[in-house]
Amino acid sequence: MNPAEVAWLILNDESDPFAWVAELTRRPAWHSLAACRGTDPAAFIIGRGANAAIVDRARAVCSRCTVSEQCLDFAMADPDAMGIWSGTTAQERRAMRVA
């Protein structure tokens, strides 16, 4: 939950109640340079039963990306980030946070 959402929900903030939605949909500046830009997001969402080929296809896109470091930083900052980010799975990023 971002600070604007908390303020609106808890503090009875009278500002625009949908300002936090705009913040959630704003993409980071580096995203315009990402190799995944324009790719179906479903290609990076790894659900139960996903096989290695699905993960490998997503990682192939990430492997040619020029902003993978920024992408990984973004995903590491959000413990709820799901799917493949910078060629890593959510499980791999959890392990990286612990290490």
mmCIF file of N, CA and C in Angstrom:
data_model
loop_
_atom_site.group_PDB
_atom_site.id
_atom_site.type_symbol
_atom_site.label_atom_id
_atom_site.label_comp_id
_atom_site.label_asym_id
_atom_site.label_seq_id
_atom_site.Cartn_x
_atom_site.Cartn_y
_atom_site.Cartn_z
ATOM 1 N N MET A 1 0.844 -1.165 0.000
ATOM 2 C CA MET A 1 0.000 0.000 0.000
ATOM 3 C C MET A 1 0.896 1.236 0.000
ATOM 4 N N ASN A 2 0.592 2.183 -0.852
ATOM 5 C CA ASN A 2 1.448 3.366 -0.905
ATOM 6 C C ASN A 2 0.964 4.439 0.070
ATOM 7 N N PRO A 3 1.775 5.443 0.347
ATOM 8 C CA PRO A 3 1.426 6.458 1.339
ATOM 9 C C PRO A 3 0.133 7.212 1.022
ATOM 10 N N ALA A 4 -0.123 7.494 -0.252
ATOM 11 C CA ALA A 4 -1.350 8.210 -0.609
ATOM 12 C C ALA A 4 -2.580 7.371 -0.282
ATOM 13 N N GLU A 5 -2.484 6.071 -0.526
ATOM 14 C CA GLU A 5 -3.604 5.171 -0.222
ATOM 15 C C GLU A 5 -3.837 5.108 1.285
ATOM 16 N N VAL A 6 -2.768 4.991 2.044
ATOM 17 C CA VAL A 6 -2.882 4.940 3.500
ATOM 18 C C VAL A 6 -3.514 6.229 4.024
ATOM 19 N N ALA A 7 -3.037 7.350 3.521
ATOM 20 C CA ALA A 7 -3.578 8.630 3.963
ATOM 21 C C ALA A 7 -5.064 8.727 3.669
ATOM 22 N N TRP A 8 -5.455 8.314 2.494
ATOM 23 C CA TRP A 8 -6.864 8.400 2.116
ATOM 24 C C TRP A 8 -7.732 7.469 2.956
ATOM 25 N N LEU A 9 -7.247 6.231 3.177
ATOM 26 C CA LEU A 9 -8.045 5.255 3.902
ATOM 27 C C LEU A 9 -8.105 5.525 5.401
ATOM 28 N N ILE A 10 -6.984 5.891 5.981
ATOM 29 C CA ILE A 10 -6.901 5.991 7.434
ATOM 30 C C ILE A 10 -7.111 7.411 7.944
ATOM 31 N N LEU A 11 -6.544 8.366 7.283
ATOM 32 C CA LEU A 11 -6.569 9.729 7.797
ATOM 33 C C LEU A 11 -7.752 10.549 7.297
ATOM 34 N N ASN A 12 -8.624 9.933 6.527
ATOM 35 C CA ASN A 12 -9.775 10.641 5.965
ATOM 36 C C ASN A 12 -9.313 11.837 5.139
ATOM 37 N N ASP A 13 -8.266 11.622 4.357
ATOM 38 C CA ASP A 13 -7.697 12.648 3.490
ATOM 39 C C ASP A 13 -8.747 13.091 2.476
ATOM 40 N N GLU A 14 -8.901 14.389 2.309
ATOM 41 C CA GLU A 14 -9.917 14.908 1.397
ATOM 42 C C GLU A 14 -9.375 15.113 -0.010
ATOM 43 N N SER A 15 -8.151 14.730 -0.283
ATOM 44 C CA SER A 15 -7.589 14.865 -1.620
ATOM 45 C C SER A 15 -8.256 13.866 -2.566
ATOM 46 N N ASP A 16 -7.853 13.907 -3.803
ATOM 47 C CA ASP A 16 -8.421 13.018 -4.821
ATOM 48 C C ASP A 16 -8.280 11.568 -4.382
ATOM 49 N N PRO A 17 -9.394 10.851 -4.167
ATOM 50 C CA PRO A 17 -9.315 9.469 -3.675
ATOM 51 C C PRO A 17 -8.717 8.504 -4.692
ATOM 52 N N PHE A 18 -8.570 8.928 -5.934
ATOM 53 C CA PHE A 18 -8.031 8.035 -6.943
ATOM 54 C C PHE A 18 -6.595 8.381 -7.339
ATOM 55 N N ALA A 19 -5.968 9.284 -6.618
ATOM 56 C CA ALA A 19 -4.588 9.669 -6.920
ATOM 57 C C ALA A 19 -3.654 8.466 -6.795
ATOM 58 N N TRP A 20 -3.901 7.602 -5.826
ATOM 59 C CA TRP A 20 -3.029 6.430 -5.651
ATOM 60 C C TRP A 20 -3.157 5.466 -6.814
ATOM 61 N N VAL A 21 -4.321 5.409 -7.479
ATOM 62 C CA VAL A 21 -4.472 4.545 -8.655
ATOM 63 C C VAL A 21 -3.561 5.045 -9.774
ATOM 64 N N ALA A 22 -3.529 6.345 -9.967
ATOM 65 C CA ALA A 22 -2.646 6.915 -10.984
ATOM 66 C C ALA A 22 -1.190 6.568 -10.681
ATOM 67 N N GLU A 23 -0.823 6.620 -9.413
ATOM 68 C CA GLU A 23 0.551 6.278 -9.022
ATOM 69 C C GLU A 23 0.858 4.818 -9.319
ATOM 70 N N LEU A 24 -0.103 3.933 -9.067
ATOM 71 C CA LEU A 24 0.105 2.508 -9.317
ATOM 72 C C LEU A 24 0.288 2.204 -10.793
ATOM 73 N N THR A 25 -0.359 2.960 -11.652
ATOM 74 C CA THR A 25 -0.292 2.683 -13.091
ATOM 75 C C THR A 25 0.853 3.402 -13.783
ATOM 76 N N ARG A 26 1.555 4.248 -13.084
ATOM 77 C CA ARG A 26 2.696 4.960 -13.663
ATOM 78 C C ARG A 26 3.885 4.013 -13.751
ATOM 79 N N ARG A 27 4.450 3.899 -14.909
ATOM 80 C CA ARG A 27 5.591 2.999 -15.097
ATOM 81 C C ARG A 27 6.891 3.742 -14.810
ATOM 82 N N PRO A 28 7.885 3.020 -14.318
ATOM 83 C CA PRO A 28 9.190 3.668 -14.092
ATOM 84 C C PRO A 28 9.803 4.081 -15.431
ATOM 85 N N ALA A 29 10.639 5.100 -15.417
ATOM 86 C CA ALA A 29 11.228 5.648 -16.647
ATOM 87 C C ALA A 29 11.994 4.595 -17.444
ATOM 88 N N TRP A 30 12.691 3.685 -16.768
ATOM 89 C CA TRP A 30 13.500 2.690 -17.469
ATOM 90 C C TRP A 30 12.647 1.700 -18.254
ATOM 91 N N HIS A 31 11.367 1.595 -17.923
ATOM 92 C CA HIS A 31 10.517 0.595 -18.569
ATOM 93 C C HIS A 31 10.394 0.821 -20.074
ATOM 94 N N SER A 32 10.500 2.055 -20.525
ATOM 95 C CA SER A 32 10.392 2.321 -21.962
ATOM 96 C C SER A 32 11.555 1.711 -22.737
ATOM 97 N N LEU A 33 12.636 1.367 -22.046
ATOM 98 C CA LEU A 33 13.807 0.764 -22.681
ATOM 99 C C LEU A 33 13.867 -0.755 -22.512
ATOM 100 N N ALA A 34 12.931 -1.306 -21.778
ATOM 101 C CA ALA A 34 12.953 -2.733 -21.443
ATOM 102 C C ALA A 34 12.665 -3.604 -22.665
ATOM 103 N N ALA A 35 13.339 -4.729 -22.741
ATOM 104 C CA ALA A 35 13.136 -5.678 -23.843
ATOM 105 C C ALA A 35 11.723 -6.255 -23.830
ATOM 106 N N CYS A 36 11.095 -6.291 -22.677
ATOM 107 C CA CYS A 36 9.742 -6.855 -22.561
ATOM 108 C C CYS A 36 8.660 -5.871 -22.983
ATOM 109 N N ARG A 37 9.025 -4.631 -23.191
ATOM 110 C CA ARG A 37 8.046 -3.597 -23.568
ATOM 111 C C ARG A 37 7.283 -4.045 -24.802
ATOM 112 N N GLY A 38 5.971 -4.101 -24.698
ATOM 113 C CA GLY A 38 5.140 -4.505 -25.818
ATOM 114 C C GLY A 38 4.852 -5.997 -25.863
ATOM 115 N N THR A 39 5.509 -6.755 -25.002
ATOM 116 C CA THR A 39 5.275 -8.200 -24.924
ATOM 117 C C THR A 39 4.062 -8.445 -24.029
ATOM 118 N N ASP A 40 3.316 -9.486 -24.322
ATOM 119 C CA ASP A 40 2.162 -9.838 -23.498
ATOM 120 C C ASP A 40 2.638 -10.109 -22.070
ATOM 121 N N PRO A 41 2.122 -9.374 -21.082
ATOM 122 C CA PRO A 41 2.545 -9.580 -19.692
ATOM 123 C C PRO A 41 2.333 -11.013 -19.208
ATOM 124 N N ALA A 42 1.391 -11.706 -19.787
ATOM 125 C CA ALA A 42 1.134 -13.096 -19.387
ATOM 126 C C ALA A 42 2.353 -13.981 -19.613
ATOM 127 N N ALA A 43 3.239 -13.586 -20.509
ATOM 128 C CA ALA A 43 4.455 -14.364 -20.767
ATOM 129 C C ALA A 43 5.406 -14.351 -19.578
ATOM 130 N N PHE A 44 5.195 -13.422 -18.642
ATOM 131 C CA PHE A 44 6.088 -13.285 -17.493
ATOM 132 C C PHE A 44 5.430 -13.687 -16.176
ATOM 133 N N ILE A 45 4.168 -14.068 -16.252
ATOM 134 C CA ILE A 45 3.452 -14.530 -15.064
ATOM 135 C C ILE A 45 3.561 -16.043 -15.026
ATOM 136 N N ILE A 46 4.239 -16.537 -14.027
ATOM 137 C CA ILE A 46 4.506 -17.964 -13.917
ATOM 138 C C ILE A 46 3.598 -18.541 -12.845
ATOM 139 N N GLY A 47 2.628 -19.334 -13.284
ATOM 140 C CA GLY A 47 1.682 -19.917 -12.351
ATOM 141 C C GLY A 47 2.060 -21.336 -11.985
ATOM 142 N N ARG A 48 1.215 -21.929 -11.175
ATOM 143 C CA ARG A 48 1.418 -23.330 -10.797
ATOM 144 C C ARG A 48 1.437 -24.198 -12.033
ATOM 145 N N GLY A 49 2.317 -25.150 -12.030
ATOM 146 C CA GLY A 49 2.399 -26.084 -13.145
ATOM 147 C C GLY A 49 3.169 -25.545 -14.333
ATOM 148 N N ALA A 50 3.747 -24.350 -14.196
ATOM 149 C CA ALA A 50 4.537 -23.808 -15.301
ATOM 150 C C ALA A 50 5.759 -24.689 -15.500
ATOM 151 N N ASN A 51 6.028 -24.993 -16.739
ATOM 152 C CA ASN A 51 7.193 -25.836 -16.995
ATOM 153 C C ASN A 51 8.420 -24.983 -17.322
ATOM 154 N N ALA A 52 9.547 -25.627 -17.410
ATOM 155 C CA ALA A 52 10.815 -24.935 -17.640
ATOM 156 C C ALA A 52 10.812 -24.170 -18.951
ATOM 157 N N ALA A 53 10.108 -24.655 -19.965
ATOM 158 C CA ALA A 53 10.083 -23.974 -21.258
ATOM 159 C C ALA A 53 9.439 -22.597 -21.153
ATOM 160 N N ILE A 54 8.393 -22.492 -20.339
ATOM 161 C CA ILE A 54 7.728 -21.199 -20.145
ATOM 162 C C ILE A 54 8.679 -20.221 -19.466
ATOM 163 N N VAL A 55 9.342 -20.676 -18.426
ATOM 164 C CA VAL A 55 10.303 -19.833 -17.708
ATOM 165 C C VAL A 55 11.461 -19.466 -18.631
ATOM 166 N N ASP A 56 11.938 -20.417 -19.402
ATOM 167 C CA ASP A 56 13.058 -20.155 -20.317
ATOM 168 C C ASP A 56 12.709 -19.107 -21.368
ATOM 169 N N ARG A 57 11.473 -19.127 -21.876
ATOM 170 C CA ARG A 57 11.060 -18.122 -22.877
ATOM 171 C C ARG A 57 11.080 -16.722 -22.262
ATOM 172 N N ALA A 58 10.588 -16.607 -21.044
ATOM 173 C CA ALA A 58 10.602 -15.301 -20.373
ATOM 174 C C ALA A 58 12.037 -14.858 -20.120
ATOM 175 N N ARG A 59 12.859 -15.761 -19.669
ATOM 176 C CA ARG A 59 14.266 -15.422 -19.401
ATOM 177 C C ARG A 59 15.014 -15.050 -20.670
ATOM 178 N N ALA A 60 14.620 -15.613 -21.801
ATOM 179 C CA ALA A 60 15.264 -15.275 -23.075
ATOM 180 C C ALA A 60 15.030 -13.800 -23.405
ATOM 181 N N VAL A 61 13.840 -13.303 -23.122
ATOM 182 C CA VAL A 61 13.556 -11.882 -23.342
ATOM 183 C C VAL A 61 14.425 -11.052 -22.400
ATOM 184 N N CYS A 62 14.472 -11.446 -21.145
ATOM 185 C CA CYS A 62 15.255 -10.716 -20.143
ATOM 186 C C CYS A 62 16.748 -10.714 -20.479
ATOM 187 N N SER A 63 17.223 -11.783 -21.077
ATOM 188 C CA SER A 63 18.662 -11.905 -21.344
ATOM 189 C C SER A 63 19.164 -10.879 -22.354
ATOM 190 N N ARG A 64 18.274 -10.329 -23.154
ATOM 191 C CA ARG A 64 18.701 -9.330 -24.140
ATOM 192 C C ARG A 64 18.324 -7.903 -23.730
ATOM 193 N N CYS A 65 17.950 -7.747 -22.468
ATOM 194 C CA CYS A 65 17.477 -6.460 -21.971
ATOM 195 C C CYS A 65 18.639 -5.585 -21.509
ATOM 196 N N THR A 66 18.534 -4.303 -21.820
ATOM 197 C CA THR A 66 19.585 -3.352 -21.420
ATOM 198 C C THR A 66 19.334 -2.722 -20.054
ATOM 199 N N VAL A 67 18.155 -2.947 -19.495
ATOM 200 C CA VAL A 67 17.821 -2.338 -18.198
ATOM 201 C C VAL A 67 17.507 -3.404 -17.150
ATOM 202 N N SER A 68 18.126 -4.560 -17.267
ATOM 203 C CA SER A 68 17.810 -5.649 -16.338
ATOM 204 C C SER A 68 18.218 -5.324 -14.905
ATOM 205 N N GLU A 69 19.249 -4.528 -14.715
ATOM 206 C CA GLU A 69 19.651 -4.160 -13.354
ATOM 207 C C GLU A 69 18.569 -3.320 -12.679
ATOM 208 N N GLN A 70 18.023 -2.343 -13.405
ATOM 209 C CA GLN A 70 16.948 -1.520 -12.868
ATOM 210 C C GLN A 70 15.695 -2.364 -12.614
ATOM 211 N N CYS A 71 15.440 -3.296 -13.500
ATOM 212 C CA CYS A 71 14.292 -4.183 -13.364
ATOM 213 C C CYS A 71 14.417 -5.033 -12.097
ATOM 214 N N LEU A 72 15.589 -5.585 -11.872
ATOM 215 C CA LEU A 72 15.805 -6.397 -10.681
ATOM 216 C C LEU A 72 15.684 -5.551 -9.417
ATOM 217 N N ASP A 73 16.238 -4.358 -9.431
ATOM 218 C CA ASP A 73 16.113 -3.459 -8.280
ATOM 219 C C ASP A 73 14.643 -3.177 -7.976
ATOM 220 N N PHE A 74 13.870 -2.937 -9.029
ATOM 221 C CA PHE A 74 12.439 -2.663 -8.886
ATOM 222 C C PHE A 74 11.734 -3.854 -8.248
ATOM 223 N N ALA A 75 12.012 -5.056 -8.742
ATOM 224 C CA ALA A 75 11.365 -6.265 -8.224
ATOM 225 C C ALA A 75 11.834 -6.592 -6.805
ATOM 226 N N MET A 76 13.087 -6.366 -6.514
ATOM 227 C CA MET A 76 13.598 -6.648 -5.170
ATOM 228 C C MET A 76 12.985 -5.699 -4.140
ATOM 229 N N ALA A 77 12.627 -4.498 -4.556
ATOM 230 C CA ALA A 77 12.032 -3.529 -3.643
ATOM 231 C C ALA A 77 10.579 -3.865 -3.319
ATOM 232 N N ASP A 78 9.985 -4.750 -4.107
ATOM 233 C CA ASP A 78 8.586 -5.122 -3.894
ATOM 234 C C ASP A 78 8.494 -6.612 -3.616
ATOM 235 N N PRO A 79 8.403 -7.014 -2.359
ATOM 236 C CA PRO A 79 8.371 -8.445 -2.033
ATOM 237 C C PRO A 79 7.133 -9.158 -2.577
ATOM 238 N N ASP A 80 6.145 -8.399 -3.026
ATOM 239 C CA ASP A 80 4.940 -9.002 -3.588
ATOM 240 C C ASP A 80 4.994 -9.135 -5.107
ATOM 241 N N ALA A 81 6.092 -8.701 -5.723
ATOM 242 C CA ALA A 81 6.217 -8.790 -7.185
ATOM 243 C C ALA A 81 6.183 -10.257 -7.614
ATOM 244 N N MET A 82 5.289 -10.556 -8.501
ATOM 245 C CA MET A 82 5.126 -11.930 -8.985
ATOM 246 C C MET A 82 5.677 -12.052 -10.394
ATOM 247 N N GLY A 83 5.953 -13.254 -10.791
ATOM 248 C CA GLY A 83 6.393 -13.507 -12.154
ATOM 249 C C GLY A 83 7.884 -13.308 -12.339
ATOM 250 N N ILE A 84 8.279 -13.259 -13.603
ATOM 251 C CA ILE A 84 9.686 -13.110 -13.966
ATOM 252 C C ILE A 84 10.020 -11.628 -14.081
ATOM 253 N N TRP A 85 11.033 -11.218 -13.358
ATOM 254 C CA TRP A 85 11.577 -9.859 -13.424
ATOM 255 C C TRP A 85 13.084 -10.013 -13.549
ATOM 256 N N SER A 86 13.656 -9.419 -14.550
ATOM 257 C CA SER A 86 15.102 -9.492 -14.778
ATOM 258 C C SER A 86 15.597 -10.941 -14.787
ATOM 259 N N GLY A 87 14.788 -11.815 -15.326
ATOM 260 C CA GLY A 87 15.170 -13.221 -15.449
ATOM 261 C C GLY A 87 15.083 -14.028 -14.171
ATOM 262 N N THR A 88 14.515 -13.446 -13.119
ATOM 263 C CA THR A 88 14.412 -14.160 -11.842
ATOM 264 C C THR A 88 12.953 -14.436 -11.502
ATOM 265 N N THR A 89 12.727 -15.536 -10.820
ATOM 266 C CA THR A 89 11.390 -15.864 -10.342
ATOM 267 C C THR A 89 11.195 -15.249 -8.957
ATOM 268 N N ALA A 90 9.958 -15.202 -8.508
ATOM 269 C CA ALA A 90 9.668 -14.682 -7.164
ATOM 270 C C ALA A 90 10.406 -15.493 -6.107
ATOM 271 N N GLN A 91 10.472 -16.792 -6.292
ATOM 272 C CA GLN A 91 11.163 -17.666 -5.340
ATOM 273 C C GLN A 91 12.666 -17.333 -5.316
ATOM 274 N N GLU A 92 13.258 -17.117 -6.471
ATOM 275 C CA GLU A 92 14.682 -16.770 -6.522
ATOM 276 C C GLU A 92 14.948 -15.428 -5.857
ATOM 277 N N ARG A 93 14.047 -14.469 -6.065
ATOM 278 C CA ARG A 93 14.230 -13.161 -5.422
ATOM 279 C C ARG A 93 14.071 -13.255 -3.913
ATOM 280 N N ARG A 94 13.149 -14.084 -3.427
ATOM 281 C CA ARG A 94 13.037 -14.282 -1.968
ATOM 282 C C ARG A 94 14.354 -14.817 -1.412
ATOM 283 N N ALA A 95 14.952 -15.784 -2.095
ATOM 284 C CA ALA A 95 16.228 -16.349 -1.649
ATOM 285 C C ALA A 95 17.329 -15.281 -1.666
ATOM 286 N N MET A 96 17.297 -14.399 -2.654
ATOM 287 C CA MET A 96 18.303 -13.330 -2.735
ATOM 288 C C MET A 96 18.150 -12.348 -1.572
ATOM 289 N N ARG A 97 16.906 -12.088 -1.158
ATOM 290 C CA ARG A 97 16.670 -11.171 -0.044
ATOM 291 C C ARG A 97 17.216 -11.751 1.256
ATOM 292 N N VAL A 98 17.103 -13.056 1.424
ATOM 293 C CA VAL A 98 17.559 -13.729 2.629
ATOM 294 C C VAL A 98 19.087 -13.741 2.687
ATOM 295 N N ALA A 99 19.706 -13.920 1.530
ATOM 296 C CA ALA A 99 21.183 -14.040 1.479
ATOM 297 C C ALA A 99 21.900 -12.750 1.756
#
